[in-house]
Amino acid sequence: MPDIKFVIFDMDLVLYDYDHQIRLKLLEDLTGRPAAEIDQSVWGGPHENAAEAGNPATSEAYLEQFARLLEYPIDFETWADVRRQMMRARPDVLSLVRNLKTTADVALLTNNGMLLKEALPVCAPETVEIFGEKAHVSAEFGVRKPDPLIYERVCSRYGYRPEESAFVDDREENVEGALSAGLTGHLYETAEGLETFLRAYRLI
């Protein structure tokens, strides 16, 4: 069994509930455009995946792109508040991560563009409290999950080898990407399952 010293967590549907339909309804109310049309315009094309891989490279450019696709002049405060309203913290999981910090180093890695990085204090303040500067979006690394390269880059940034690192995500393909990079992986399904995983590696 590997000696795990570094654990990387996904955000949405692991640390937080995440409801895309709430976001679409809020944007529909804001713009007057049908939710399905917004979904197709903003998330139906290649733009979001490109943003998650670092293009656009700044939060300002991402917001400009989002407004153009939305066909509505949205500002940072509104965007961040919409993101906040579609999320709900999972206290039991966050408590496990806080406990884990006494025995291992931790980081956050979510597939998102640079605007979310700026908005984390608004929409996910617990991530700032727990992870600090180690709360990351994929855009910072120029590649998105499940590409094995992103896990290697995160480990390298903090001086850990993949074999002494673990990754937790709710998407099987993302966990498989981490395994391909040499990390230990856990497919998140429940807080109880995560606790069992952490205990098995003597992390809590």
GROMACS .gro file of N, CA, C and O in nm, residues 71-168:
model
  392
   71GLU      N    1  -2.518   3.639  -2.494
   71GLU     CA    2  -2.584   3.750  -2.562
   71GLU      C    3  -2.648   3.845  -2.460
   71GLU      O    4  -2.758   3.896  -2.479
   72TYR      N    5  -2.570   3.869  -2.353
   72TYR     CA    6  -2.619   3.956  -2.246
   72TYR      C    7  -2.498   4.010  -2.170
   72TYR      O    8  -2.404   3.936  -2.143
   73PRO      N    9  -2.499   4.139  -2.134
   73PRO     CA   10  -2.381   4.200  -2.069
   73PRO      C   11  -2.373   4.167  -1.920
   73PRO      O   12  -2.406   4.249  -1.834
   74ILE      N   13  -2.326   4.051  -1.888
   74ILE     CA   14  -2.317   4.006  -1.748
   74ILE      C   15  -2.186   4.053  -1.686
   74ILE      O   16  -2.082   4.056  -1.752
   75ASP      N   17  -2.190   4.092  -1.558
   75ASP     CA   18  -2.068   4.135  -1.488
   75ASP      C   19  -2.021   4.027  -1.393
   75ASP      O   20  -2.088   3.925  -1.372
   76PHE      N   21  -1.903   4.048  -1.334
   76PHE     CA   22  -1.842   3.947  -1.248
   76PHE      C   23  -1.932   3.914  -1.129
   76PHE      O   24  -1.951   3.796  -1.095
   77GLU      N   25  -1.986   4.016  -1.064
   77GLU     CA   26  -2.066   3.993  -0.944
   77GLU      C   27  -2.188   3.907  -0.974
   77GLU      O   28  -2.223   3.816  -0.897
   78THR      N   29  -2.252   3.933  -1.087
   78THR     CA   30  -2.370   3.854  -1.125
   78THR      C   31  -2.330   3.711  -1.159
   78THR      O   32  -2.395   3.614  -1.115
   79TRP      N   33  -2.223   3.695  -1.237
   79TRP     CA   34  -2.177   3.561  -1.274
   79TRP      C   35  -2.144   3.480  -1.148
   79TRP      O   36  -2.184   3.364  -1.135
   80ALA      N   37  -2.071   3.541  -1.056
   80ALA     CA   38  -2.029   3.470  -0.934
   80ALA      C   39  -2.150   3.435  -0.847
   80ALA      O   40  -2.154   3.327  -0.787
   81ASP      N   41  -2.249   3.524  -0.842
   81ASP     CA   42  -2.368   3.496  -0.760
   81ASP      C   43  -2.450   3.383  -0.820
   81ASP      O   44  -2.503   3.299  -0.746
   82VAL      N   45  -2.460   3.378  -0.952
   82VAL     CA   46  -2.529   3.267  -1.017
   82VAL      C   47  -2.458   3.136  -0.984
   82VAL      O   48  -2.521   3.036  -0.948
   83ARG      N   49  -2.325   3.136  -0.994
   83ARG     CA   50  -2.247   3.015  -0.961
   83ARG      C   51  -2.269   2.976  -0.816
   83ARG      O   52  -2.282   2.857  -0.783
   84ARG      N   53  -2.274   3.073  -0.727
   84ARG     CA   54  -2.294   3.047  -0.584
   84ARG      C   55  -2.429   2.981  -0.560
   84ARG      O   56  -2.440   2.885  -0.482
   85GLN      N   57  -2.532   3.030  -0.627
   85GLN     CA   58  -2.667   2.980  -0.602
   85GLN      C   59  -2.689   2.838  -0.654
   85GLN      O   60  -2.781   2.769  -0.608
   86MET      N   61  -2.607   2.794  -0.749
   86MET     CA   62  -2.624   2.659  -0.802
   86MET      C   63  -2.546   2.555  -0.723
   86MET      O   64  -2.550   2.436  -0.754
   87MET      N   65  -2.475   2.598  -0.617
   87MET     CA   66  -2.392   2.509  -0.537
   87MET      C   67  -2.442   2.504  -0.393
   87MET      O   68  -2.498   2.600  -0.342
   88ARG      N   69  -2.419   2.390  -0.329
   88ARG     CA   70  -2.444   2.375  -0.186
   88ARG      C   71  -2.329   2.295  -0.126
   88ARG      O   72  -2.298   2.185  -0.173
   89ALA      N   73  -2.268   2.350  -0.023
   89ALA     CA   74  -2.157   2.280   0.042
   89ALA      C   75  -2.205   2.149   0.105
   89ALA      O   76  -2.319   2.138   0.150
   90ARG      N   77  -2.117   2.049   0.104
   90ARG     CA   78  -2.143   1.922   0.170
   90ARG      C   79  -2.060   1.918   0.298
   90ARG      O   80  -1.942   1.881   0.296
   91PRO      N   81  -2.119   1.956   0.411
   91PRO     CA   82  -2.042   1.971   0.535
   91PRO      C   83  -1.970   1.844   0.578
   91PRO      O   84  -1.858   1.850   0.632
   92ASP      N   85  -2.031   1.726   0.555
   92ASP     CA   86  -1.968   1.602   0.599
   92ASP      C   87  -1.840   1.575   0.522
   92ASP      O   88  -1.739   1.531   0.579
   93VAL      N   89  -1.841   1.605   0.392
   93VAL     CA   90  -1.721   1.582   0.311
   93VAL      C   91  -1.615   1.686   0.346
   93VAL      O   92  -1.496   1.653   0.361
   94LEU      N   93  -1.656   1.811   0.359
   94LEU     CA   94  -1.560   1.916   0.394
   94LEU      C   95  -1.496   1.888   0.530
   94LEU      O   96  -1.377   1.915   0.550
   95SER      N   97  -1.573   1.831   0.623
   95SER     CA   98  -1.517   1.796   0.753
   95SER      C   99  -1.410   1.688   0.741
   95SER      O  100  -1.306   1.694   0.809
   96LEU      N  101  -1.433   1.591   0.652
   96LEU     CA  102  -1.331   1.488   0.629
   96LEU      C  103  -1.202   1.549   0.576
   96LEU      O  104  -1.092   1.510   0.617
   97VAL      N  105  -1.215   1.646   0.485
   97VAL     CA  106  -1.096   1.709   0.428
   97VAL      C  107  -1.022   1.790   0.535
   97VAL      O  108  -0.899   1.788   0.541
   98ARG      N  109  -1.096   1.858   0.619
   98ARG     CA  110  -1.031   1.932   0.728
   98ARG      C  111  -0.954   1.838   0.819
   98ARG      O  112  -0.841   1.867   0.861
   99ASN      N  113  -1.013   1.724   0.851
   99ASN     CA  114  -0.943   1.625   0.936
   99ASN      C  115  -0.820   1.570   0.866
   99ASN      O  116  -0.717   1.546   0.928
  100LEU      N  117  -0.833   1.548   0.736
  100LEU     CA  118  -0.723   1.493   0.657
  100LEU      C  119  -0.601   1.585   0.661
  100LEU      O  120  -0.487   1.538   0.655
  101LYS      N  121  -0.624   1.715   0.669
  101LYS     CA  122  -0.514   1.811   0.666
  101LYS      C  123  -0.415   1.793   0.781
  101LYS      O  124  -0.303   1.843   0.774
  102THR      N  125  -0.454   1.721   0.884
  102THR     CA  126  -0.361   1.699   0.995
  102THR      C  127  -0.259   1.590   0.964
  102THR      O  128  -0.158   1.578   1.033
  103THR      N  129  -0.285   1.510   0.858
  103THR     CA  130  -0.194   1.400   0.826
  103THR      C  131  -0.138   1.406   0.684
  103THR      O  132  -0.042   1.334   0.654
  104ALA      N  133  -0.198   1.486   0.597
  104ALA     CA  134  -0.153   1.492   0.457
  104ALA      C  135  -0.173   1.633   0.403
  104ALA      O  136  -0.250   1.712   0.456
  105ASP      N  137  -0.103   1.662   0.295
  105ASP     CA  138  -0.123   1.785   0.222
  105ASP      C  139  -0.243   1.766   0.129
  105ASP      O  140  -0.268   1.656   0.080
  106VAL      N  141  -0.318   1.874   0.104
  106VAL     CA  142  -0.437   1.863   0.019
  106VAL      C  143  -0.440   1.976  -0.083
  106VAL      O  144  -0.384   2.084  -0.061
  107ALA      N  145  -0.507   1.949  -0.195
  107ALA     CA  146  -0.527   2.050  -0.299
  107ALA      C  147  -0.662   2.027  -0.364
  107ALA      O  148  -0.721   1.919  -0.354
  108LEU      N  149  -0.710   2.130  -0.430
  108LEU     CA  150  -0.835   2.124  -0.506
  108LEU      C  151  -0.802   2.136  -0.654
  108LEU      O  152  -0.718   2.217  -0.694
  109LEU      N  153  -0.869   2.054  -0.736
  109LEU     CA  154  -0.852   2.062  -0.881
  109LEU      C  155  -0.987   2.041  -0.947
  109LEU      O  156  -1.040   1.930  -0.948
  110THR      N  157  -1.041   2.148  -1.005
  110THR     CA  158  -1.169   2.141  -1.073
  110THR      C  159  -1.152   2.183  -1.219
  110THR      O  160  -1.077   2.276  -1.249
  111ASN      N  161  -1.219   2.112  -1.309
  111ASN     CA  162  -1.220   2.151  -1.449
  111ASN      C  163  -1.303   2.278  -1.465
  111ASN      O  164  -1.427   2.274  -1.467
  112ASN      N  165  -1.234   2.391  -1.474
  112ASN     CA  166  -1.301   2.520  -1.489
  112ASN      C  167  -1.204   2.621  -1.547
  112ASN      O  168  -1.082   2.602  -1.543
  113GLY      N  169  -1.263   2.730  -1.598
  113GLY     CA  170  -1.184   2.839  -1.650
  113GLY      C  171  -1.138   2.934  -1.541
  113GLY      O  172  -1.173   2.919  -1.423
  114MET      N  173  -1.064   3.036  -1.583
  114MET     CA  174  -1.001   3.127  -1.487
  114MET      C  175  -1.100   3.213  -1.410
  114MET      O  176  -1.069   3.260  -1.300
  115LEU      N  177  -1.220   3.234  -1.463
  115LEU     CA  178  -1.316   3.317  -1.390
  115LEU      C  179  -1.358   3.251  -1.260
  115LEU      O  180  -1.376   3.319  -1.158
  116LEU      N  181  -1.373   3.119  -1.260
  116LEU     CA  182  -1.409   3.053  -1.135
  116LEU      C  183  -1.299   3.068  -1.031
  116LEU      O  184  -1.327   3.083  -0.912
  117LYS      N  185  -1.174   3.065  -1.074
  117LYS     CA  186  -1.063   3.084  -0.980
  117LYS      C  187  -1.081   3.215  -0.903
  117LYS      O  188  -1.068   3.218  -0.781
  118GLU      N  189  -1.116   3.321  -0.975
  118GLU     CA  190  -1.136   3.451  -0.912
  118GLU      C  191  -1.261   3.451  -0.824
  118GLU      O  192  -1.266   3.521  -0.722
  119ALA      N  193  -1.361   3.371  -0.862
  119ALA     CA  194  -1.489   3.374  -0.793
  119ALA      C  195  -1.497   3.278  -0.674
  119ALA      O  196  -1.596   3.280  -0.601
  120LEU      N  197  -1.396   3.196  -0.651
  120LEU     CA  198  -1.403   3.098  -0.542
  120LEU      C  199  -1.436   3.161  -0.406
  120LEU      O  200  -1.515   3.103  -0.330
  121PRO      N  201  -1.380   3.277  -0.369
  121PRO     CA  202  -1.416   3.334  -0.240
  121PRO      C  203  -1.564   3.368  -0.227
  121PRO      O  204  -1.617   3.371  -0.115
  122VAL      N  205  -1.631   3.390  -0.340
  122VAL     CA  206  -1.773   3.423  -0.339
  122VAL      C  207  -1.859   3.297  -0.339
  122VAL      O  208  -1.951   3.284  -0.257
  123CYS      N  209  -1.831   3.206  -0.431
  123CYS     CA  210  -1.922   3.093  -0.450
  123CYS      C  211  -1.880   2.968  -0.374
  123CYS      O  212  -1.963   2.879  -0.353
  124ALA      N  213  -1.757   2.958  -0.332
  124ALA     CA  214  -1.711   2.840  -0.258
  124ALA      C  215  -1.608   2.882  -0.154
  124ALA      O  216  -1.491   2.840  -0.160
  125PRO      N  217  -1.648   2.964  -0.057
  125PRO     CA  218  -1.550   3.016   0.040
  125PRO      C  219  -1.481   2.907   0.121
  125PRO      O  220  -1.368   2.927   0.167
  126GLU      N  221  -1.547   2.794   0.137
  126GLU     CA  222  -1.485   2.684   0.213
  126GLU      C  223  -1.359   2.634   0.144
  126GLU      O  224  -1.265   2.591   0.211
  127THR      N  225  -1.356   2.640   0.011
  127THR     CA  226  -1.235   2.594  -0.060
  127THR      C  227  -1.117   2.685  -0.031
  127THR      O  228  -1.003   2.639  -0.020
  128VAL      N  229  -1.143   2.813  -0.018
  128VAL     CA  230  -1.036   2.908   0.013
  128VAL      C  231  -0.986   2.884   0.155
  128VAL      O  232  -0.866   2.884   0.183
  129GLU      N  233  -1.080   2.861   0.246
  129GLU     CA  234  -1.045   2.834   0.386
  129GLU      C  235  -0.960   2.707   0.398
  129GLU      O  236  -0.858   2.705   0.468
  130ILE      N  237  -1.000   2.601   0.330
  130ILE     CA  238  -0.935   2.472   0.347
  130ILE      C  239  -0.807   2.461   0.264
  130ILE      O  240  -0.702   2.418   0.313
  131PHE      N  241  -0.814   2.500   0.137
  131PHE     CA  242  -0.704   2.474   0.044
  131PHE      C  243  -0.612   2.594   0.024
  131PHE      O  244  -0.498   2.577  -0.020
  132GLY      N  245  -0.660   2.715   0.053
  132GLY     CA  246  -0.577   2.833   0.034
  132GLY      C  247  -0.528   2.845  -0.109
  132GLY      O  248  -0.605   2.832  -0.203
  133GLU      N  249  -0.397   2.867  -0.126
  133GLU     CA  250  -0.340   2.884  -0.259
  133GLU      C  251  -0.342   2.755  -0.340
  133GLU      O  252  -0.317   2.757  -0.461
  134LYS      N  253  -0.373   2.643  -0.276
  134LYS     CA  254  -0.378   2.515  -0.345
  134LYS      C  255  -0.518   2.483  -0.399
  134LYS      O  256  -0.546   2.368  -0.434
  135ALA      N  257  -0.606   2.582  -0.407
  135ALA     CA  258  -0.737   2.566  -0.471
  135ALA      C  259  -0.719   2.605  -0.618
  135ALA      O  260  -0.699   2.722  -0.650
  136HIS      N  261  -0.725   2.507  -0.707
  136HIS     CA  262  -0.690   2.528  -0.847
  136HIS      C  263  -0.803   2.496  -0.943
  136HIS      O  264  -0.882   2.403  -0.919
  137VAL      N  265  -0.807   2.571  -1.054
  137VAL     CA  266  -0.886   2.533  -1.170
  137VAL      C  267  -0.792   2.477  -1.275
  137VAL      O  268  -0.673   2.510  -1.279
  138SER      N  269  -0.846   2.393  -1.361
  138SER     CA  270  -0.763   2.327  -1.461
  138SER      C  271  -0.695   2.425  -1.555
  138SER      O  272  -0.583   2.401  -1.603
  139ALA      N  273  -0.760   2.538  -1.582
  139ALA     CA  274  -0.704   2.638  -1.674
  139ALA      C  275  -0.565   2.685  -1.633
  139ALA      O  276  -0.484   2.723  -1.718
  140GLU      N  277  -0.535   2.680  -1.505
  140GLU     CA  278  -0.403   2.723  -1.457
  140GLU      C  279  -0.292   2.632  -1.508
  140GLU      O  280  -0.175   2.674  -1.513
  141PHE      N  281  -0.328   2.510  -1.545
  141PHE     CA  282  -0.227   2.412  -1.586
  141PHE      C  283  -0.225   2.388  -1.737
  141PHE      O  284  -0.147   2.307  -1.786
  142GLY      N  285  -0.313   2.458  -1.810
  142GLY     CA  286  -0.313   2.448  -1.955
  142GLY      C  287  -0.363   2.316  -2.010
  142GLY      O  288  -0.342   2.285  -2.128
  143VAL      N  289  -0.431   2.239  -1.928
  143VAL     CA  290  -0.483   2.108  -1.969
  143VAL      C  291  -0.594   2.073  -1.871
  143VAL      O  292  -0.597   2.122  -1.759
  144ARG      N  293  -0.687   1.988  -1.914
  144ARG     CA  294  -0.802   1.956  -1.829
  144ARG      C  295  -0.805   1.806  -1.799
  144ARG      O  296  -0.747   1.725  -1.871
  145LYS      N  297  -0.870   1.772  -1.690
  145LYS     CA  298  -0.896   1.632  -1.660
  145LYS      C  299  -0.981   1.574  -1.773
  145LYS      O  300  -1.069   1.644  -1.823
  146PRO      N  301  -0.958   1.449  -1.815
  146PRO     CA  302  -0.877   1.345  -1.750
  146PRO      C  303  -0.736   1.327  -1.807
  146PRO      O  304  -0.676   1.221  -1.785
  147ASP      N  305  -0.682   1.423  -1.878
  147ASP     CA  306  -0.548   1.410  -1.934
  147ASP      C  307  -0.448   1.383  -1.820
  147ASP      O  308  -0.440   1.462  -1.725
  148PRO      N  309  -0.373   1.275  -1.826
  148PRO     CA  310  -0.279   1.244  -1.718
  148PRO      C  311  -0.181   1.357  -1.688
  148PRO      O  312  -0.131   1.369  -1.575
  149LEU      N  313  -0.155   1.442  -1.787
  149LEU     CA  314  -0.058   1.549  -1.769
  149LEU      C  315  -0.098   1.645  -1.658
  149LEU      O  316  -0.011   1.697  -1.586
  150ILE      N  317  -0.227   1.668  -1.640
  150ILE     CA  318  -0.268   1.766  -1.539
  150ILE      C  319  -0.237   1.717  -1.399
  150ILE      O  320  -0.195   1.795  -1.312
  151TYR      N  321  -0.252   1.588  -1.375
  151TYR     CA  322  -0.221   1.534  -1.242
  151TYR      C  323  -0.070   1.540  -1.216
  151TYR      O  324  -0.028   1.571  -1.104
  152GLU      N  325   0.007   1.511  -1.320
  152GLU     CA  326   0.152   1.520  -1.306
  152GLU      C  327   0.195   1.664  -1.274
  152GLU      O  328   0.284   1.685  -1.191
  153ARG      N  329   0.131   1.760  -1.339
  153ARG     CA  330   0.167   1.901  -1.317
  153ARG      C  331   0.130   1.948  -1.177
  153ARG      O  332   0.205   2.024  -1.115
  154VAL      N  333   0.015   1.904  -1.127
  154VAL     CA  334  -0.024   1.943  -0.992
  154VAL      C  335   0.072   1.882  -0.890
  154VAL      O  336   0.120   1.952  -0.798
  155CYS      N  337   0.103   1.755  -0.904
  155CYS     CA  338   0.197   1.692  -0.811
  155CYS      C  339   0.333   1.760  -0.816
  155CYS      O  340   0.394   1.789  -0.711
  156SER      N  341   0.380   1.787  -0.935
  156SER     CA  342   0.511   1.850  -0.952
  156SER      C  343   0.515   1.987  -0.889
  156SER      O  344   0.616   2.025  -0.827
  157ARG      N  345   0.407   2.063  -0.902
  157ARG     CA  346   0.406   2.199  -0.844
  157ARG      C  347   0.433   2.195  -0.695
  157ARG      O  348   0.497   2.286  -0.640
  158TYR      N  349   0.385   2.093  -0.628
  158TYR     CA  350   0.399   2.088  -0.482
  158TYR      C  351   0.504   1.987  -0.434
  158TYR      O  352   0.514   1.961  -0.315
  159GLY      N  353   0.580   1.934  -0.527
  159GLY     CA  354   0.694   1.853  -0.490
  159GLY      C  355   0.662   1.711  -0.450
  159GLY      O  356   0.739   1.649  -0.375
  160TYR      N  357   0.550   1.657  -0.499
  160TYR     CA  358   0.513   1.520  -0.466
  160TYR      C  359   0.524   1.431  -0.590
  160TYR      O  360   0.494   1.473  -0.701
  161ARG      N  361   0.564   1.307  -0.568
  161ARG     CA  362   0.563   1.208  -0.675
  161ARG      C  363   0.421   1.155  -0.693
  161ARG      O  364   0.346   1.145  -0.593
  162PRO      N  365   0.383   1.118  -0.813
  162PRO     CA  366   0.248   1.062  -0.832
  162PRO      C  367   0.219   0.944  -0.741
  162PRO      O  368   0.107   0.931  -0.689
  163GLU      N  369   0.319   0.860  -0.717
  163GLU     CA  370   0.296   0.740  -0.636
  163GLU      C  371   0.273   0.770  -0.488
  163GLU      O  372   0.230   0.681  -0.413
  164GLU      N  373   0.299   0.892  -0.444
  164GLU     CA  374   0.268   0.928  -0.307
  164GLU      C  375   0.150   1.026  -0.301
  164GLU      O  376   0.130   1.095  -0.201
  165SER      N  377   0.072   1.028  -0.408
  165SER     CA  378  -0.042   1.119  -0.420
  165SER      C  379  -0.169   1.042  -0.451
  165SER      O  380  -0.165   0.932  -0.507
  166ALA      N  381  -0.283   1.101  -0.414
  166ALA     CA  382  -0.413   1.039  -0.441
  166ALA      C  383  -0.506   1.145  -0.499
  166ALA      O  384  -0.488   1.265  -0.478
  167PHE      N  385  -0.608   1.098  -0.570
  167PHE     CA  386  -0.702   1.188  -0.635
  167PHE      C  387  -0.844   1.136  -0.614
  167PHE      O  388  -0.871   1.017  -0.628
  168VAL      N  389  -0.936   1.229  -0.583
  168VAL     CA  390  -1.076   1.196  -0.555
  168VAL      C  391  -1.165   1.274  -0.651
  168VAL      O  392  -1.156   1.398  -0.658
   0.00000   0.00000   0.00000
